[in-house]
Tab-separated table of C-alpha atoms in Angstrom:
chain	number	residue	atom	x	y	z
J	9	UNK	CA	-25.834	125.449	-163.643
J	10	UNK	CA	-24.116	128.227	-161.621
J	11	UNK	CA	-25.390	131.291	-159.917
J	12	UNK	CA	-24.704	133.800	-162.828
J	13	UNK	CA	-27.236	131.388	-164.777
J	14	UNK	CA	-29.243	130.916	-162.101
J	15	UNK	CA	-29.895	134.448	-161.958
J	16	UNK	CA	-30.332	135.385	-165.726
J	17	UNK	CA	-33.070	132.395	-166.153
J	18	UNK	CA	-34.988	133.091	-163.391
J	19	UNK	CA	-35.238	136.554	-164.555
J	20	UNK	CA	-37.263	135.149	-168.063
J	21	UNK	CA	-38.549	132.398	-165.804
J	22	UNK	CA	-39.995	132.459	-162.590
J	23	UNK	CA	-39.865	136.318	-162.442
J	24	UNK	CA	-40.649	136.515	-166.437
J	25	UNK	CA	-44.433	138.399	-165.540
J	26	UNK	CA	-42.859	140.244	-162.361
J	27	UNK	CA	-39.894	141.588	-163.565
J	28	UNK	CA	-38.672	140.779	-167.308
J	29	UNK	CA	-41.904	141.494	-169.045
J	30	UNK	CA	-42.759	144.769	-167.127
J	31	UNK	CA	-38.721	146.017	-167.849
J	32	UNK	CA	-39.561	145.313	-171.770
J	33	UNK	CA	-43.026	146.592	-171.520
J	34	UNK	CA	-41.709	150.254	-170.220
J	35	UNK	CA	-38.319	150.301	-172.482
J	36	UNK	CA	-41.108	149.523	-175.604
J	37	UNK	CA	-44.154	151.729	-174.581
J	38	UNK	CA	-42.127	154.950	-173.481
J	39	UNK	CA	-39.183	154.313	-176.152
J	40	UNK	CA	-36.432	154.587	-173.736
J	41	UNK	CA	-34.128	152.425	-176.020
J	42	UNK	CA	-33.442	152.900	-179.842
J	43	UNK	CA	-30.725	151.150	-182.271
J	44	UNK	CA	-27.176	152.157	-181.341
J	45	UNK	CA	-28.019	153.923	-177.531
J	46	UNK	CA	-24.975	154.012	-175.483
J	47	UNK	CA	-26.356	153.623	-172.021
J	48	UNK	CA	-24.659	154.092	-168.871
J	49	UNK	CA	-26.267	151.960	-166.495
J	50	UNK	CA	-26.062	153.743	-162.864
J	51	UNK	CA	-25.421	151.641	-159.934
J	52	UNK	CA	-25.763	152.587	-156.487
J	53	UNK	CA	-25.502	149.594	-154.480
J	54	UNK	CA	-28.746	148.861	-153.993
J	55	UNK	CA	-31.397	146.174	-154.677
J	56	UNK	CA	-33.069	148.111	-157.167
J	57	UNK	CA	-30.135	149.240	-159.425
J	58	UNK	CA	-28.387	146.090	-159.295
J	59	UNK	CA	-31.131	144.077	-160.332
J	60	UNK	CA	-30.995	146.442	-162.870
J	61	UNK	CA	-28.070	146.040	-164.378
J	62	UNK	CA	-29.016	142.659	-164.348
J	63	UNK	CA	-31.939	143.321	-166.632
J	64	UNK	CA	-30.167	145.376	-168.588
J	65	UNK	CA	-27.279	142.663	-168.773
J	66	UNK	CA	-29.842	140.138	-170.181
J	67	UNK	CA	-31.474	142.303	-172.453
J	68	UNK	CA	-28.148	143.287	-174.080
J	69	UNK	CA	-27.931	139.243	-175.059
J	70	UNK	CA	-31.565	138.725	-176.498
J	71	UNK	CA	-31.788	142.287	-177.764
J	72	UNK	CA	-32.943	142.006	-181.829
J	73	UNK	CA	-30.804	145.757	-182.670
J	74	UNK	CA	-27.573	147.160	-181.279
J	75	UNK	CA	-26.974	148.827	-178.407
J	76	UNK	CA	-23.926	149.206	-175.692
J	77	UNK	CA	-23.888	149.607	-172.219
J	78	UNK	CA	-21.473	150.815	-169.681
J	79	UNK	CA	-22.154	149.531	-166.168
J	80	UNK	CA	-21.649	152.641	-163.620
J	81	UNK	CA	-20.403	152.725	-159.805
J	82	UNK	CA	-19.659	155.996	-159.294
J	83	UNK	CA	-18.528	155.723	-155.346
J	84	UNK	CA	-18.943	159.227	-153.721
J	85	UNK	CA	-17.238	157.838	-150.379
J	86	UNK	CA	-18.942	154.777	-149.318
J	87	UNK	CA	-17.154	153.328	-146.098
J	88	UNK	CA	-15.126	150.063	-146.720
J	89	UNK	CA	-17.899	147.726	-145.604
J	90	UNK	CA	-20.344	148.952	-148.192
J	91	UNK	CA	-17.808	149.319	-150.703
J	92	UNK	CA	-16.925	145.928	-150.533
J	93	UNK	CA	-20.324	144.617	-150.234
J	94	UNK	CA	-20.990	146.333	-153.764
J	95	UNK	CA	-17.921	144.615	-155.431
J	96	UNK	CA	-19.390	141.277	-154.155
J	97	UNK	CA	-22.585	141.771	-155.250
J	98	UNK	CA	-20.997	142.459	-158.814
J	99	UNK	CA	-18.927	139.852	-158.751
J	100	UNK	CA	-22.013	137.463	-157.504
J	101	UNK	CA	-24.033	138.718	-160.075
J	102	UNK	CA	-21.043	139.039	-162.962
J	103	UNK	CA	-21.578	142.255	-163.842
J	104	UNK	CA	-18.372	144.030	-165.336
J	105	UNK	CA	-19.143	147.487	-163.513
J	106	UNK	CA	-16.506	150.670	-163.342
J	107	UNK	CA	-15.769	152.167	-160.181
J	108	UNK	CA	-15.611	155.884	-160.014
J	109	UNK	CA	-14.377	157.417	-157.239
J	110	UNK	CA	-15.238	160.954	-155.730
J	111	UNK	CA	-15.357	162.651	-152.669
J	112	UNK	CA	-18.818	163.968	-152.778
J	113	UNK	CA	-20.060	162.995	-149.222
J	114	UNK	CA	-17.026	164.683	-147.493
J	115	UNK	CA	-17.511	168.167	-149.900
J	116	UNK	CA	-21.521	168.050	-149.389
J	117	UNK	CA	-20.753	167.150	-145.352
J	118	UNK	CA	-18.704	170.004	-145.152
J	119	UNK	CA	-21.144	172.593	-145.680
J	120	UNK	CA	-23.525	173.993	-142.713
J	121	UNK	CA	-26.696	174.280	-144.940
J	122	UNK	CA	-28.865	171.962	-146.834
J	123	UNK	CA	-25.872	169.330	-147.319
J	124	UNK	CA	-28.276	166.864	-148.440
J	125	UNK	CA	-29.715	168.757	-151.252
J	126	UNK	CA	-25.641	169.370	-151.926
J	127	UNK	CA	-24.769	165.633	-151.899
J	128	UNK	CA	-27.999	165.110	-154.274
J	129	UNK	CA	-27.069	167.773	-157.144
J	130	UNK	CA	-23.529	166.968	-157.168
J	131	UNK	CA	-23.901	162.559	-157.253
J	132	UNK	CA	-26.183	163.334	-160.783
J	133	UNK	CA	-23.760	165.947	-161.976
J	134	UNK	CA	-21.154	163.271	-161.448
J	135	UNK	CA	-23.286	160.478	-163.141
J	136	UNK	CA	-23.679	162.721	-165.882
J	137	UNK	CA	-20.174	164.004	-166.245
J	138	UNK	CA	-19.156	160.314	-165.990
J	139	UNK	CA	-21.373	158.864	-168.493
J	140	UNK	CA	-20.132	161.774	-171.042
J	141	UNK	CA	-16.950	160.468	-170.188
J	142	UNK	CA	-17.669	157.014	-171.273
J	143	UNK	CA	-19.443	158.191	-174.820
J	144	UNK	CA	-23.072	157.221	-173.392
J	145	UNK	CA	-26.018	159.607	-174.267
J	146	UNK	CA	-28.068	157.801	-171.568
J	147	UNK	CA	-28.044	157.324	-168.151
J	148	UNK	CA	-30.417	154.365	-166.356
J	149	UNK	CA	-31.514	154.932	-162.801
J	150	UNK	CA	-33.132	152.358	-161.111
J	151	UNK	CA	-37.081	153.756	-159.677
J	152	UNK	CA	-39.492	151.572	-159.818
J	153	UNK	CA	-43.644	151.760	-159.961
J	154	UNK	CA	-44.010	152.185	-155.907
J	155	UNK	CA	-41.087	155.610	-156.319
J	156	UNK	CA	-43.489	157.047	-159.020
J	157	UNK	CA	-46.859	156.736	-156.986
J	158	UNK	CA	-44.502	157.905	-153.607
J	159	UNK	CA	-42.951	160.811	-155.515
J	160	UNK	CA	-46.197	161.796	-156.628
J	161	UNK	CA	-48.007	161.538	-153.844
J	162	UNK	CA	-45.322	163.061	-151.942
J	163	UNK	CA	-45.677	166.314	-154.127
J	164	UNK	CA	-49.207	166.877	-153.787
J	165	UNK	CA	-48.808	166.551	-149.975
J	166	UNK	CA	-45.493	168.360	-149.177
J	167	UNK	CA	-45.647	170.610	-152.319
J	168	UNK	CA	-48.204	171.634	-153.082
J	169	UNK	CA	-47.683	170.875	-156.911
J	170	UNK	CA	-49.297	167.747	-158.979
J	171	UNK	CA	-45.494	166.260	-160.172
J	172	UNK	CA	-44.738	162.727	-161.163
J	173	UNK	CA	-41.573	161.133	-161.986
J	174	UNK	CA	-41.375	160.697	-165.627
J	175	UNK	CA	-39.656	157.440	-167.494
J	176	UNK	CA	-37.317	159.693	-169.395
J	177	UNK	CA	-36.498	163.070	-169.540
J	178	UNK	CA	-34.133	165.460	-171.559
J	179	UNK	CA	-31.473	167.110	-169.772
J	180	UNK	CA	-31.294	170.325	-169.369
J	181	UNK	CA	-27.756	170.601	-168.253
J	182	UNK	CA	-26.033	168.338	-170.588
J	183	UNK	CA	-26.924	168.121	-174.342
J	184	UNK	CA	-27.599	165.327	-176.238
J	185	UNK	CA	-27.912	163.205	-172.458
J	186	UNK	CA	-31.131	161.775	-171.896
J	187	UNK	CA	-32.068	160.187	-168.049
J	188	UNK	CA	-34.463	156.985	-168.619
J	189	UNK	CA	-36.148	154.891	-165.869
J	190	UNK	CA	-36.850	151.309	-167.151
J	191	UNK	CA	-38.032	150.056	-164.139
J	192	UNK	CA	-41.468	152.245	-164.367
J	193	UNK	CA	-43.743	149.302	-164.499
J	194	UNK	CA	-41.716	147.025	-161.908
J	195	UNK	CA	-43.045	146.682	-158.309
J	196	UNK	CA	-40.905	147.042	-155.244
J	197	UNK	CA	-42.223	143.666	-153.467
J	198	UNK	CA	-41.494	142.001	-156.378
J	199	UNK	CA	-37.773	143.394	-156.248
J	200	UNK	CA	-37.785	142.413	-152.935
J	201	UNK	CA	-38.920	138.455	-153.797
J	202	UNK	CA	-36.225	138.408	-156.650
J	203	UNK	CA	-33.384	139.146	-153.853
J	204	UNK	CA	-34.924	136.820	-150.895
J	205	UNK	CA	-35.284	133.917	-154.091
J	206	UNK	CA	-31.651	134.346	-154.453
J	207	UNK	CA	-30.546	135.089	-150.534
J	208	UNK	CA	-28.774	138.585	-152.038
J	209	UNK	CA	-27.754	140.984	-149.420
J	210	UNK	CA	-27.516	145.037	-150.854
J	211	UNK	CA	-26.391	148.020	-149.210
J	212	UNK	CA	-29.633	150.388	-147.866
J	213	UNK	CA	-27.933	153.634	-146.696
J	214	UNK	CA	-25.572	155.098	-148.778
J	215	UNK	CA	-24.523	158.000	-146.638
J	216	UNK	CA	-21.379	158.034	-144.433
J	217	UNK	CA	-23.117	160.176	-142.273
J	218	UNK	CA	-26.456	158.402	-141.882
J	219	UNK	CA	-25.361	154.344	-141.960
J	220	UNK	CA	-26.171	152.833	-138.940
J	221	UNK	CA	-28.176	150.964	-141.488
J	222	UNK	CA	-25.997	150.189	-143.981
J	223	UNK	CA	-26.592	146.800	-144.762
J	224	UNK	CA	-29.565	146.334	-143.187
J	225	UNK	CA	-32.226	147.058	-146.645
J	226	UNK	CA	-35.013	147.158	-144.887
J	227	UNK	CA	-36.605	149.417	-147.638
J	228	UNK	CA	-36.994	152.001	-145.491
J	229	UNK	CA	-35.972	155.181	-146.793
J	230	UNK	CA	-36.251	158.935	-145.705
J	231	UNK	CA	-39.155	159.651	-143.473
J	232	UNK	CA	-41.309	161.754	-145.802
J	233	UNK	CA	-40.842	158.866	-148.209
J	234	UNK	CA	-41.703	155.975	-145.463
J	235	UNK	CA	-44.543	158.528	-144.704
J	236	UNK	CA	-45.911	158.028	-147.557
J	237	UNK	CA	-45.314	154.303	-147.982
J	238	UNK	CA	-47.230	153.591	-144.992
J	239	UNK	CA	-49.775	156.546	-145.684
J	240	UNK	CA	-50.049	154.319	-149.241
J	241	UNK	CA	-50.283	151.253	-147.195
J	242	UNK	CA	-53.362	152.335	-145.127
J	243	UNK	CA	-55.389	153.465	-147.716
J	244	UNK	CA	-54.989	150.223	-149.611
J	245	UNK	CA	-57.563	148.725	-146.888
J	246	UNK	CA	-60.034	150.371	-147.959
J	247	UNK	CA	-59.109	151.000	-151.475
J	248	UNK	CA	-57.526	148.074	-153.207
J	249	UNK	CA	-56.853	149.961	-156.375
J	250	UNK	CA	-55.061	153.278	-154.679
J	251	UNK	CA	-52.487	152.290	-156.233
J	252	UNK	CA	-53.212	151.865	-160.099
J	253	UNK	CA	-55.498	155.386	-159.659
J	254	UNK	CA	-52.341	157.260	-158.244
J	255	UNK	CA	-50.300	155.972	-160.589
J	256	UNK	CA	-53.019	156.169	-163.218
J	257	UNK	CA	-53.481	160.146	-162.032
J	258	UNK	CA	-50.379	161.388	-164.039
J	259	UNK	CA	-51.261	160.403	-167.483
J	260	UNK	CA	-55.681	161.450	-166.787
J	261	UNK	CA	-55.072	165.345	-165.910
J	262	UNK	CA	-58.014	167.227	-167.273
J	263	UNK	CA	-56.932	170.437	-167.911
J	264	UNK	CA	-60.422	172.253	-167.884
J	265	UNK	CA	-61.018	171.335	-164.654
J	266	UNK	CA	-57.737	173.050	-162.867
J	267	UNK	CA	-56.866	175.918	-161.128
J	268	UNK	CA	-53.407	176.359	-162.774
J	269	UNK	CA	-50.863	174.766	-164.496
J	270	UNK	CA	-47.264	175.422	-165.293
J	271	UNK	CA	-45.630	174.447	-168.585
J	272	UNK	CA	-41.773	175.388	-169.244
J	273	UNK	CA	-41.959	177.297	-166.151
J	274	UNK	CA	-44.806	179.770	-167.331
J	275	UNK	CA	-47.648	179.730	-165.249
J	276	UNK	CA	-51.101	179.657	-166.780
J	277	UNK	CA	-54.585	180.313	-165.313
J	278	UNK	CA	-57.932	178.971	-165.798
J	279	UNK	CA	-58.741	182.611	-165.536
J	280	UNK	CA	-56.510	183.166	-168.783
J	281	UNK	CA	-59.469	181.971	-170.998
J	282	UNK	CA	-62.832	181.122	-169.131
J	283	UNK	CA	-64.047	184.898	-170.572
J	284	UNK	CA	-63.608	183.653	-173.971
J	285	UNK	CA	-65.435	180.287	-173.493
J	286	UNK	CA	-68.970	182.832	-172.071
């Protein structure tokens, strides 16, 4: 058996309950696929989105309706190490990925203010221009169950604002293009098993201006974010099911017990109607 195998049965094998079965179980309970989708499958480099593809890649060959894929690296000026560290893990992994190539780090590095923000807007206007290109009307991004508690955690803490990340969303920008995030139910540490199992090596830090950790993927991450992780991480002594209620949270909001609430960017009260309910 070679690797490529290797990889695709231990997928529906040893990581079938871990991995495979939590990737169905989100793509079936929040609809993110339907008969003749033309995904584009975005690829960054690291563990997360390459594994995946990789789902995605083995789902295309048991899949029971139609359904076409276009495997995404859009580059926005890696440095020659993690380029080629990408095209091996591709190769390793056999999947038949397309390599954009932009200049967005050196455009969003060039500007005195907020060039992070910058670099962020521009690499999903390029994913989306790119999958238009291609004929997809979805793109996949790789977050998983620990960047949907973070995220929302994150928000109430640094925001201000109850926000979660949803598993699909409708964009606003580009019609008929629809962002979807199968990995909703999949745990990082169980990510993180899949690559040791198989002695994989991804890129960590994208950024030509912040790589002195390149290739390290320690699953680290900004510092808000680690914040949080380790925030996360400290409660779960004392609270073994932190997680699940976080997580949990997003989809339990009762409304008549709020301040405030926005919906399509009109704020409403609980002022607005507690007269009426005397």
């Amino acid at each position: 058996m070679n690797n490529v195998d290797e990889f695709e049965k231990s997928l529906t094998t040893t990581y079938r309950m871990k991995l495979w079965s939590r990737f169905v179980k989100a793509i079936k309970e929040y609809q993110l696929l339907k008969p003749n989708d033309h995904i584009c499958v975005c690829i960054s480099g690291g563990k997360d989105s390459m594994i995946m593809a990789k789902l995605f890649q083995t789902l295309h060959k048991h899949s029971d309706f139609p359904f076409e894929i276009t495997y995404l690296v859009m580059n926005p000026g890696y440095n020659p190490i993690n380029l080629q560290v990408i095209k091996n893990n591709l190769e390793i992994l056999n999947i038949p990925a397309v390599i954009e190539e932009t200049n967005i780090f050196e455009v969003a590095n060039s500007q005195d203010r907020s060039p992070c923000f910058l670099c962020a807007k521009m690499r999903r206007g390029a994913l989306y221009n790119l999958a238009k290109k291609y004929g997809c009307n979805k793109i996949a991004l790789g977050h998983h169950y620990d960047d949907v508690i973070e995220t929302t955690l994150m928000n109430m803490l640094n925001s201000g604002s109850f926000q979660t990340m949803l598993p699909k969303l409708h964009s606003t920008n580009y019609e008929g293009m629809e962002l979807i995030r199968p990995m909703y139910y999949i745990r990082e540490k169980d990510i993180i098993a899949f690559r040791n199992h198989h002695n994989l090596t991804f890129i960590q830090c994208a950024c030509r201006f912040t790589e002195n950790c390149a290739i390290c993927d320690n699953g680290g991450g900004g510092s808000k974010r680690l914040e949080t992780k380790l925030l996360i991480k400290q409660l779960l002594k004392s609270n073994p099911q932190v997680e699940k209620n976080i997580f949990k949270s997003a989809s339990n909001v009762t409304l008549d017990m709020i301040l405030g609430y926005k919906e399509k960017g009109i704020y409403h009260s609980f002022l607005d109607d507690y007269d009426k309910e005397e």
